[in-house]
PDB file of C-alpha atoms and ligand atoms in Angstrom:
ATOM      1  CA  UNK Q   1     139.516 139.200 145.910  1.00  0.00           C
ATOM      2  CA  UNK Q   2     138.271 135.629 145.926  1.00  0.00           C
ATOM      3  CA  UNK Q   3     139.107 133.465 142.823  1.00  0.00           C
ATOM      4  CA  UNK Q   4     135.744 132.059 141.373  1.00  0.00           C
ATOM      5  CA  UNK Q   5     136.944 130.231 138.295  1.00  0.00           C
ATOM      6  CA  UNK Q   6     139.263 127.546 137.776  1.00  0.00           C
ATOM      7  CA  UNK Q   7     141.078 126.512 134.935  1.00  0.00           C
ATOM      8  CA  UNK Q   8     142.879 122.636 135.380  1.00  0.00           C
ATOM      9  CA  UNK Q   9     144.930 121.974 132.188  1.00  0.00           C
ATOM     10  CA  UNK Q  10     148.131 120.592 130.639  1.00  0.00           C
ATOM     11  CA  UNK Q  11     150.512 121.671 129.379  1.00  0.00           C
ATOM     12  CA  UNK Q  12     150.192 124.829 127.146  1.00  0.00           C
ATOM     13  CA  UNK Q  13     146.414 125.489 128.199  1.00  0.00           C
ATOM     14  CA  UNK Q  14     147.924 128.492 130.311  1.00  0.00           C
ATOM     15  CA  UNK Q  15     149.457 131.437 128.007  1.00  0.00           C
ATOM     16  CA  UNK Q  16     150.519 133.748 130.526  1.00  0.00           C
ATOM     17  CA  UNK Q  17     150.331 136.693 127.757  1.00  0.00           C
ATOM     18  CA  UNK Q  18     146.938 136.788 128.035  1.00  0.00           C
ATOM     19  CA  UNK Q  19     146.697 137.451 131.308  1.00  0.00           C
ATOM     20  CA  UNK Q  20     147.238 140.305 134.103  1.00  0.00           C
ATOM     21  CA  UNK Q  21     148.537 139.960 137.640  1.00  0.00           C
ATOM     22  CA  UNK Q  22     149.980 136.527 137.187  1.00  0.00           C
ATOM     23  CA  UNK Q  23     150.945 135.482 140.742  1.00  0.00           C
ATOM     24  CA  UNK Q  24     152.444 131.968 141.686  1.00  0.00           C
ATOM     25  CA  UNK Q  25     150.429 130.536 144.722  1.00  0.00           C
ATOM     26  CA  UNK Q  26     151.566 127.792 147.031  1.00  0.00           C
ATOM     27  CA  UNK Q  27     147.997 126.649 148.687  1.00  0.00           C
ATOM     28  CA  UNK Q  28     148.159 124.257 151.403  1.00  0.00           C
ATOM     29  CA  UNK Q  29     145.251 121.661 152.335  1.00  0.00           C
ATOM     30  CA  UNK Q  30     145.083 118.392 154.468  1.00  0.00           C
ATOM     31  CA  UNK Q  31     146.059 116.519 151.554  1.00  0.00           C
ATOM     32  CA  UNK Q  32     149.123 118.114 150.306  1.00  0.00           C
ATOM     33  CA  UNK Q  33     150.805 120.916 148.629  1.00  0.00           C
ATOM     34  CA  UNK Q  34     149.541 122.636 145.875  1.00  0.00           C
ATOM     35  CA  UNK Q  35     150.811 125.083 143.532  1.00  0.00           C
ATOM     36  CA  UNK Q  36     149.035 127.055 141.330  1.00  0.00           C
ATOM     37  CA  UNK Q  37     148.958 130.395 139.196  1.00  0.00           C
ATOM     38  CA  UNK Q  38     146.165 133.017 139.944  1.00  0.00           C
ATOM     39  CA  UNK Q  39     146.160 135.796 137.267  1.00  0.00           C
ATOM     40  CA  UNK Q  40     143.088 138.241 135.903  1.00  0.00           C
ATOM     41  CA  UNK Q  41     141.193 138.322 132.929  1.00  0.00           C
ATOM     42  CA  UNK Q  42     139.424 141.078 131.779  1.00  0.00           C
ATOM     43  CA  UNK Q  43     139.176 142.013 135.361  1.00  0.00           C
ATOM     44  CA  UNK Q  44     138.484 138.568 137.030  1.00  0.00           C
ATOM     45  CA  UNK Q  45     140.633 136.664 138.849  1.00  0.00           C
ATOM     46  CA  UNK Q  46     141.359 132.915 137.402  1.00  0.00           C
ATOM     47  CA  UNK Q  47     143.106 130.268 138.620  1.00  0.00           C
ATOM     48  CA  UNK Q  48     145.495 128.111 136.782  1.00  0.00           C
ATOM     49  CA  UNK Q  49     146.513 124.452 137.811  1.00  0.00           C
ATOM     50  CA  UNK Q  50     148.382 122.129 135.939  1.00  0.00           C
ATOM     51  CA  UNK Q  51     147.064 118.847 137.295  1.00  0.00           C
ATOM     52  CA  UNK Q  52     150.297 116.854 136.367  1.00  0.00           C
ATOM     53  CA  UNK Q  53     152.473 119.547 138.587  1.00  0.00           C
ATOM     54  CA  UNK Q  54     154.049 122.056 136.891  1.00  0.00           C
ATOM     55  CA  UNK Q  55     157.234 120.492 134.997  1.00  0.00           C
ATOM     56  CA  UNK Q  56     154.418 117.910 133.861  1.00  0.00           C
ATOM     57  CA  UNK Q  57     156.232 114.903 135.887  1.00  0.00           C
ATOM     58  CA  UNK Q  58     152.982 113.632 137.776  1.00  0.00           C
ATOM     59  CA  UNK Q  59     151.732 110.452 135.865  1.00  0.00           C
ATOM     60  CA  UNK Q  60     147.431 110.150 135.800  1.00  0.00           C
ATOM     61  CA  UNK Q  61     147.192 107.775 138.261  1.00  0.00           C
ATOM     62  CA  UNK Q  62     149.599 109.537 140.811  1.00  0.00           C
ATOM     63  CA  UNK Q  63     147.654 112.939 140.026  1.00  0.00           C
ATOM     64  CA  UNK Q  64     146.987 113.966 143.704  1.00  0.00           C
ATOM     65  CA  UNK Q  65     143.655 114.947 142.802  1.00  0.00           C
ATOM     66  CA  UNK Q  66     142.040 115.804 146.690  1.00  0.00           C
ATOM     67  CA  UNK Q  67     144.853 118.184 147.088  1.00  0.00           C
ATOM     68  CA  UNK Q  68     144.196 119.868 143.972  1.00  0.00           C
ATOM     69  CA  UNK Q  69     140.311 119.974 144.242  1.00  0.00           C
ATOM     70  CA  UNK Q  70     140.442 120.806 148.322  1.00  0.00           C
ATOM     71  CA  UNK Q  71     143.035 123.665 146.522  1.00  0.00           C
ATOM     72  CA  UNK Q  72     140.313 125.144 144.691  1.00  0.00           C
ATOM     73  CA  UNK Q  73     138.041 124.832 147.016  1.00  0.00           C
ATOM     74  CA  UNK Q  74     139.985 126.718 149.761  1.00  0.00           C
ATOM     75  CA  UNK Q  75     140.475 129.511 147.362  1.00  0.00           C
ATOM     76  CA  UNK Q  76     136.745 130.107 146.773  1.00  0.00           C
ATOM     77  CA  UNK Q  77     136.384 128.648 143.226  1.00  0.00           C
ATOM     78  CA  UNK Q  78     132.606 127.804 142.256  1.00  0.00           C
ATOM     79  CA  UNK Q  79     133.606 127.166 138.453  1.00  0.00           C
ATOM     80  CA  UNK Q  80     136.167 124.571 137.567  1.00  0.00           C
ATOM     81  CA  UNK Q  81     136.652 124.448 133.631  1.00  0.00           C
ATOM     82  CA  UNK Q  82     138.938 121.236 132.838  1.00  0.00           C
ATOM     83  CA  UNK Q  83     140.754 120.178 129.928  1.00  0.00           C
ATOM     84  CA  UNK Q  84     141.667 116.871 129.001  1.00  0.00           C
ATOM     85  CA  UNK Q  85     143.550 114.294 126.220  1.00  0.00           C
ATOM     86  CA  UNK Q  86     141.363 111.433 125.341  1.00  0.00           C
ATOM     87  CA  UNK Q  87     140.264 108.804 122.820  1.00  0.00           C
ATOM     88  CA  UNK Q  88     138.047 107.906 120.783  1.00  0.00           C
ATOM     89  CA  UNK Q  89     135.724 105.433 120.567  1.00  0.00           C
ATOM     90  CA  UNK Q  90     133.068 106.774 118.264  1.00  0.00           C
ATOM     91  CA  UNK Q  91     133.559 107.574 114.884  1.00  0.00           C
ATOM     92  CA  UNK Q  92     131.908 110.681 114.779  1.00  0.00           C
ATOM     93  CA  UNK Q  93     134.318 112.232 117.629  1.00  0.00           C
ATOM     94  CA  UNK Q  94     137.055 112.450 115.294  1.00  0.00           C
ATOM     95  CA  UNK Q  95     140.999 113.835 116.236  1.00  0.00           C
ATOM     96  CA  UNK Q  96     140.929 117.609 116.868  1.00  0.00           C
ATOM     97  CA  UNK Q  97     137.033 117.529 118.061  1.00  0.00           C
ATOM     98  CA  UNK Q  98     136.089 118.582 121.224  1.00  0.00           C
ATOM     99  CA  UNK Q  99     133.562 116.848 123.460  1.00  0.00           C
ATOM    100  CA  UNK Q 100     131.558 118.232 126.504  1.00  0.00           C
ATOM    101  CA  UNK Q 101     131.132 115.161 128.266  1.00  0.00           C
ATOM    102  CA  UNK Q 102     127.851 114.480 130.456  1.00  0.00           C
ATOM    103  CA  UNK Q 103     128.998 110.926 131.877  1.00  0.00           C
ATOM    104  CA  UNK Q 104     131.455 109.153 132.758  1.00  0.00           C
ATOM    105  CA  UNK Q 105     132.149 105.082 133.241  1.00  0.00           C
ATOM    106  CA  UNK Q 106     134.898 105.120 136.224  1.00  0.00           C
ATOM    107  CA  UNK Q 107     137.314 102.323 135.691  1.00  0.00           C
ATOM    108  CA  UNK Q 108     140.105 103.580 137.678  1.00  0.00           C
ATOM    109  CA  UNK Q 109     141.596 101.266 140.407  1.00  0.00           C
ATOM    110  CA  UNK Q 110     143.689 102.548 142.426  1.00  0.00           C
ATOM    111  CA  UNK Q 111     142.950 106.266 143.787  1.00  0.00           C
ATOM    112  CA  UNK Q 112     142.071 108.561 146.644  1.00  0.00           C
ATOM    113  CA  UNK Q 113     138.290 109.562 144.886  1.00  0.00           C
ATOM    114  CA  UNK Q 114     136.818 110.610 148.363  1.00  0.00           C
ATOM    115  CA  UNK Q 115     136.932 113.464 150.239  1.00  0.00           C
ATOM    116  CA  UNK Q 116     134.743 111.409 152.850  1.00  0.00           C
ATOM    117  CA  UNK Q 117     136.801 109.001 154.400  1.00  0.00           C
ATOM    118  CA  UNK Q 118     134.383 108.890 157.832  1.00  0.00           C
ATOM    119  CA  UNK Q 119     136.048 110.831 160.835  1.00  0.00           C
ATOM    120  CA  UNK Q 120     135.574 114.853 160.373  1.00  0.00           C
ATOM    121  CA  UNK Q 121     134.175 114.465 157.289  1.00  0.00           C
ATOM    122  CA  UNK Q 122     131.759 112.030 158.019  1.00  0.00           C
ATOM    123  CA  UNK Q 123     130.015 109.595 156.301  1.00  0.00           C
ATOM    124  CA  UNK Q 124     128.436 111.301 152.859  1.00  0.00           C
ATOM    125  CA  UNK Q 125     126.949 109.537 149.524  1.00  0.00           C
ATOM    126  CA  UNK Q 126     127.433 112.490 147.221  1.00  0.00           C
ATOM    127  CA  UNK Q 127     124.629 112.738 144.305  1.00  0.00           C
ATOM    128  CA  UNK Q 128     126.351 112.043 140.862  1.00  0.00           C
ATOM    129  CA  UNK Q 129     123.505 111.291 138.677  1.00  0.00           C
ATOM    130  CA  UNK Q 130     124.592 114.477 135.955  1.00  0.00           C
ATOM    131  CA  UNK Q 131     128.367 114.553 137.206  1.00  0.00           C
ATOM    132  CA  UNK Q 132     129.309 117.755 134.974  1.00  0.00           C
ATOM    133  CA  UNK Q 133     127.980 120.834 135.108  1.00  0.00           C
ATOM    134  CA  UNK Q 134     124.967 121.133 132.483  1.00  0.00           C
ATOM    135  CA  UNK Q 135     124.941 125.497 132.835  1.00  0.00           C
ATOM    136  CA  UNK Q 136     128.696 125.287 132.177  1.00  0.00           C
ATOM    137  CA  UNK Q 137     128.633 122.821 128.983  1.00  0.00           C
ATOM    138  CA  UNK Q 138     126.209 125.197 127.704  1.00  0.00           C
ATOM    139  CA  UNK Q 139     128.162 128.240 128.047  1.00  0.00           C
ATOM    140  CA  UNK Q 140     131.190 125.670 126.377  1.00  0.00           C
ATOM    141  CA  UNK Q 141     128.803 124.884 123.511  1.00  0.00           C
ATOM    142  CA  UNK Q 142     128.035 128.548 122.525  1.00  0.00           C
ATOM    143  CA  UNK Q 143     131.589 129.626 123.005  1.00  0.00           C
ATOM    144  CA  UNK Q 144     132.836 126.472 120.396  1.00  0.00           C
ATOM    145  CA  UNK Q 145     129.961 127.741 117.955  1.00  0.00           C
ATOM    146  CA  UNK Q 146     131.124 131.207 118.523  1.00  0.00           C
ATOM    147  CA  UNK Q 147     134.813 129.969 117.716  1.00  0.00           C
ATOM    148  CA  UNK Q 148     133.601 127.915 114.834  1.00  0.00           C
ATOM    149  CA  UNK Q 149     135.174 125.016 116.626  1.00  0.00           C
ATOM    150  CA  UNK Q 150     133.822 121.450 116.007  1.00  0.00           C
ATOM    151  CA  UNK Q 151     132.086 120.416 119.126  1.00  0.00           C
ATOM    152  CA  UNK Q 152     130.105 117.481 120.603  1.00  0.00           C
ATOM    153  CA  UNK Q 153     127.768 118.894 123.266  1.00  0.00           C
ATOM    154  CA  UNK Q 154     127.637 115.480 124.884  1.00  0.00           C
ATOM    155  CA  UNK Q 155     129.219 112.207 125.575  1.00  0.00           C
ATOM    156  CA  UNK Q 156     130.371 109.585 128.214  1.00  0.00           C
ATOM    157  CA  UNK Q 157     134.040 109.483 129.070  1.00  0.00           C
ATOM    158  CA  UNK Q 158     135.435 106.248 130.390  1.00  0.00           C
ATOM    159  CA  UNK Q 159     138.836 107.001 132.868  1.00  0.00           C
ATOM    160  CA  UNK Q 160     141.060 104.260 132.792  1.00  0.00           C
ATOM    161  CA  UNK Q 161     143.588 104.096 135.490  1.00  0.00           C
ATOM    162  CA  UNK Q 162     146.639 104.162 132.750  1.00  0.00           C
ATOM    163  CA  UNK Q 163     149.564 105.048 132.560  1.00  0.00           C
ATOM    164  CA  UNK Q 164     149.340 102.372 130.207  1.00  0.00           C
ATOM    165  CA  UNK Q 165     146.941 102.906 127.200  1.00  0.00           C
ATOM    166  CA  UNK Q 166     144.435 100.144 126.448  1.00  0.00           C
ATOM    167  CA  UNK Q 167     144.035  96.942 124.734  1.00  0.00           C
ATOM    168  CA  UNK Q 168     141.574  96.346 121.841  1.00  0.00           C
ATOM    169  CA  UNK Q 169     139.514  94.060 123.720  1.00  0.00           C
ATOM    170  CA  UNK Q 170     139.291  97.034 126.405  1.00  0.00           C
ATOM    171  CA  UNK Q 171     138.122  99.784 124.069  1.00  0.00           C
ATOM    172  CA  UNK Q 172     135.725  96.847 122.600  1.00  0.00           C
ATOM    173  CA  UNK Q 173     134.075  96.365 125.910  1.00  0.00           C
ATOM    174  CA  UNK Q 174     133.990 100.085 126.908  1.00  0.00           C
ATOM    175  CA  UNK Q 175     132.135 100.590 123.338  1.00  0.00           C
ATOM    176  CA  UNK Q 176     129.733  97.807 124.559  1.00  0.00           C
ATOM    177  CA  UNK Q 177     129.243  99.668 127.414  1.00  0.00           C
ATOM    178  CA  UNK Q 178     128.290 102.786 125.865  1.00  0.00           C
ATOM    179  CA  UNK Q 179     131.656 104.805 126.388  1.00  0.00           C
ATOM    180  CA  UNK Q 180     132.501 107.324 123.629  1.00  0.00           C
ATOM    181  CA  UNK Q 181     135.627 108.617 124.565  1.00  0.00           C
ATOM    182  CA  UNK Q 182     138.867 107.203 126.804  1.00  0.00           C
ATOM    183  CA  UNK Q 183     140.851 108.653 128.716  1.00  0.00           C
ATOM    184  CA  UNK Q 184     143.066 108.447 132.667  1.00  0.00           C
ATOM    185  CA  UNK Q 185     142.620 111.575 134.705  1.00  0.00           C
ATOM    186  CA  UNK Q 186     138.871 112.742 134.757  1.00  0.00           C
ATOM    187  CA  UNK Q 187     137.550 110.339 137.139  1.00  0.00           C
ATOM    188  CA  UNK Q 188     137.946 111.280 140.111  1.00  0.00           C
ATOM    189  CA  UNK Q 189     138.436 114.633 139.399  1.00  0.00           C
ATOM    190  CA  UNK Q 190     134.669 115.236 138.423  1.00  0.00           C
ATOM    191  CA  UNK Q 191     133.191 113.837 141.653  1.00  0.00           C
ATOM    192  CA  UNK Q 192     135.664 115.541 144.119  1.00  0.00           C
ATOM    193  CA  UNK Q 193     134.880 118.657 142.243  1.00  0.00           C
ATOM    194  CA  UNK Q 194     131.057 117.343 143.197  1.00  0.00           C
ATOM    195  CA  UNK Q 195     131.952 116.895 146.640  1.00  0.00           C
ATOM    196  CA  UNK Q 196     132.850 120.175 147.305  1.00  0.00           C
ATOM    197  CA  UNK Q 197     130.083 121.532 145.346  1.00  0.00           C
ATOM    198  CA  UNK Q 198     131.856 123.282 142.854  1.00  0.00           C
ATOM    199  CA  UNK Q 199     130.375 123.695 139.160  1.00  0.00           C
ATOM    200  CA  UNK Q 200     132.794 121.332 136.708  1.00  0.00           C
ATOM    201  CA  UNK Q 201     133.195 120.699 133.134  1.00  0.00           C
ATOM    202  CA  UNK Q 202     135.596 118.747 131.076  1.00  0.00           C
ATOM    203  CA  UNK Q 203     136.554 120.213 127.389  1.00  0.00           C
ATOM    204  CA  UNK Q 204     137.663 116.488 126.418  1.00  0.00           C
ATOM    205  CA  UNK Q 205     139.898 117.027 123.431  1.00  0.00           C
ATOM    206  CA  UNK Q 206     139.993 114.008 120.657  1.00  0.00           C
ATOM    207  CA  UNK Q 207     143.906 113.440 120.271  1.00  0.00           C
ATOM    208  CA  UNK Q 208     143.473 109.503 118.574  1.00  0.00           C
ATOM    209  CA  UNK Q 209     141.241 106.691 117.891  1.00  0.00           C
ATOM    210  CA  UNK Q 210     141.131 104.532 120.721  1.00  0.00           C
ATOM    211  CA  UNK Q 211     143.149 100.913 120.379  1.00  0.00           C
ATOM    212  CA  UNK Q 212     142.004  98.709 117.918  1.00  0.00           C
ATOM    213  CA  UNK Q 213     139.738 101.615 116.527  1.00  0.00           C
ATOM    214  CA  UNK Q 214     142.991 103.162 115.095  1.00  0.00           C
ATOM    215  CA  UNK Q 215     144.850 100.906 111.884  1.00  0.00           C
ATOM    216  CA  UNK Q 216     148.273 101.928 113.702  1.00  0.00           C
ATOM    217  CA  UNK Q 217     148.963 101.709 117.203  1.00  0.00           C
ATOM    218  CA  UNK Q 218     149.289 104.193 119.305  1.00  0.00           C
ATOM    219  CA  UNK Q 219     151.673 106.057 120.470  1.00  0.00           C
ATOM    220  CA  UNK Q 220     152.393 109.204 123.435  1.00  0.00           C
ATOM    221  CA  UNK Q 221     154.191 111.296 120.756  1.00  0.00           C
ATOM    222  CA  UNK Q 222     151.105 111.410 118.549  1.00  0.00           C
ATOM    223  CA  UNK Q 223     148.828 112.395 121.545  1.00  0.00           C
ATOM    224  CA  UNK Q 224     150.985 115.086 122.225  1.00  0.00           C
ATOM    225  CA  UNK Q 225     151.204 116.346 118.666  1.00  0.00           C
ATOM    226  CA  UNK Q 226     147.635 116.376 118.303  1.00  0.00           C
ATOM    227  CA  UNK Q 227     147.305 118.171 121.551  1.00  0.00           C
ATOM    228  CA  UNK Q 228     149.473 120.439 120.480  1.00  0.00           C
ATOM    229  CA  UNK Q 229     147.811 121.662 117.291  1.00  0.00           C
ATOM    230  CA  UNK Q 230     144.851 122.216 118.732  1.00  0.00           C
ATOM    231  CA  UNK Q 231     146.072 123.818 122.242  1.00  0.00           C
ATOM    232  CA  UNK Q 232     145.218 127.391 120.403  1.00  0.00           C
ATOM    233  CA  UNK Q 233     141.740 126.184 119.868  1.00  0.00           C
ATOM    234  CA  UNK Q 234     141.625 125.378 123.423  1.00  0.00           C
ATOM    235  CA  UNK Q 235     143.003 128.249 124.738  1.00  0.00           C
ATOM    236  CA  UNK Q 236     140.334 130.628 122.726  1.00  0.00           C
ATOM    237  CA  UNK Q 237     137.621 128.266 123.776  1.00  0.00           C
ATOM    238  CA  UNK Q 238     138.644 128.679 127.606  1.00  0.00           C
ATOM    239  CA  UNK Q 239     138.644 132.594 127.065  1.00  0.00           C
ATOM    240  CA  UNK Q 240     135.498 132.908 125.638  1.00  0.00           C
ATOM    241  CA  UNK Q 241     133.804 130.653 128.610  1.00  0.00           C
ATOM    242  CA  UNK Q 242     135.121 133.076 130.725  1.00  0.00           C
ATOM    243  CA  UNK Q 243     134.265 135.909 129.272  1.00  0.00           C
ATOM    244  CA  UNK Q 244     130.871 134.953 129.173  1.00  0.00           C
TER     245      UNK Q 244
HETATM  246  N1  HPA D 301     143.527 106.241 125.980  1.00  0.00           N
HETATM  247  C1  HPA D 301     143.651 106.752 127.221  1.00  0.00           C
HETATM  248  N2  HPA D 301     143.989 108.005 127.450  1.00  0.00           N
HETATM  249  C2  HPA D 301     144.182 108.809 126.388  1.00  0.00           C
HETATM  250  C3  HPA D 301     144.074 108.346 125.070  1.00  0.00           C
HETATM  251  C4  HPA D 301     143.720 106.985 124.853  1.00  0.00           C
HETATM  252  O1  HPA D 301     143.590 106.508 123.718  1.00  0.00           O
HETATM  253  N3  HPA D 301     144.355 109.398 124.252  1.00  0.00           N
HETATM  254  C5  HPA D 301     144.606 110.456 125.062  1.00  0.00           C
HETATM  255  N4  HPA D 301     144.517 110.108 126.350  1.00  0.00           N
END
């Protein structure tokens, strides 16, 4: 049975008691290795990928995002539902909200963000005017209603290429810019999904004020912990999406 949907999370996203069938899948594509779990819920197939690798060792910026897209793609997903960490720059996207972002600002430096590199694939200039999926942010919205979830149906997400977090004068200019929220792997996740015309969404999750936004400084632990709390909110928001 092909897999239509397509979950890409961190750590703790995937609880495999809620699911049937769980199968580990080694899918390969031109751009490396992937590995991945499929498993069914209520009666349709899912796919699980952990976009750091599965002992969470991959850093953002080493993320091999083509192979994990082209992944996806080979398996037959249409729907890619993705979960992210990020900061926040507005005040009224406070720590434990979750944002369905419609933009992004792409400030990443250093990555593979093409799947057309000329040769085979030729020479494409992929549409990215709405870069997330506005059918799937809806379905997002009523499922966080549903939930009783606090939930931003919109918002522009500014990928830095980390690992390092930002400096004040950073999230001051991204503010400037019209950014809302921060964070290091969604870009180019979002426009590879694009490429391949596959329907994506981010649930950005608000784990801190942003650098200089935040009276103490930031720290990994306290992204985590936040992340943490809320990774049974995220988990019943996934479900419900797919349910519907
Ligand atoms: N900056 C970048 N990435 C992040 C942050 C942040 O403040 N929080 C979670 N991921």
């Amino acid at each position: 049975m092909e897999v239509k949907i397509a979950v890409i999370g961190g750590t703790g996203v995937y609880n495999p008691d809620i699911m049937t069938n769980v199968r580990n899948e080694t899918v390969n594509t031109p751009y490396g290795e992937v590995q991945l779990k499929i498993g069914h819920y209520r009666g349709k197939p899912v796919a699980f990928m952990n976009r750091h690798g599965d002992d969470h060792s991959v850093p953002p910026h080493l993320v091999n995002y083509r192979a994990n897209i082209a992944a996806l793609k080979k398996l037959g997903v249409k729907t890619i539902l993705a979960t992210g960490a990020v900061g926040s720059l507005n005040p009224a996207m406070q720590p434990g909200h979750f944002v369905f972002v419609d933009q992004f600002l792409d400030f990443t430096k250093n990555r593979h963000n093409t799947f057309f590199d000329g040769g085979v694939a030729g020479v494409v200039h992929t549409d990215v005017t709405d870069p997330y999926c506005p059918e799937l942010r809806e379905i997002l919205c009523r499922a966080a209603r549903s939930l009783g979830l606090t939930a931003h149906p919109s918002g522009t997400y500014v990928c830095t290429e980390g690992p390092r977090f930002e400096t004040a004068a950073e999230i001051k200019m991204f503010r400037l810019l019209g950014g809302d929220l921060v964070g290091m792997t969604g870009v180019p996740e979002a426009s590879l999904a694009r490429e391949g015309e596959m329907c994506y969404a981010t649930i950005a999750m608000v784990t801190n004020y942003a650098a200089g936004i935040s009276p103490t400084r930031l720290t990994h632990r306290e992204v985590v912990d936040v992340m943490m709390q809320n990774v049974e909110n995220i988990r019943k928001l996934i479900m419900q999406a797919i349910a519907w």
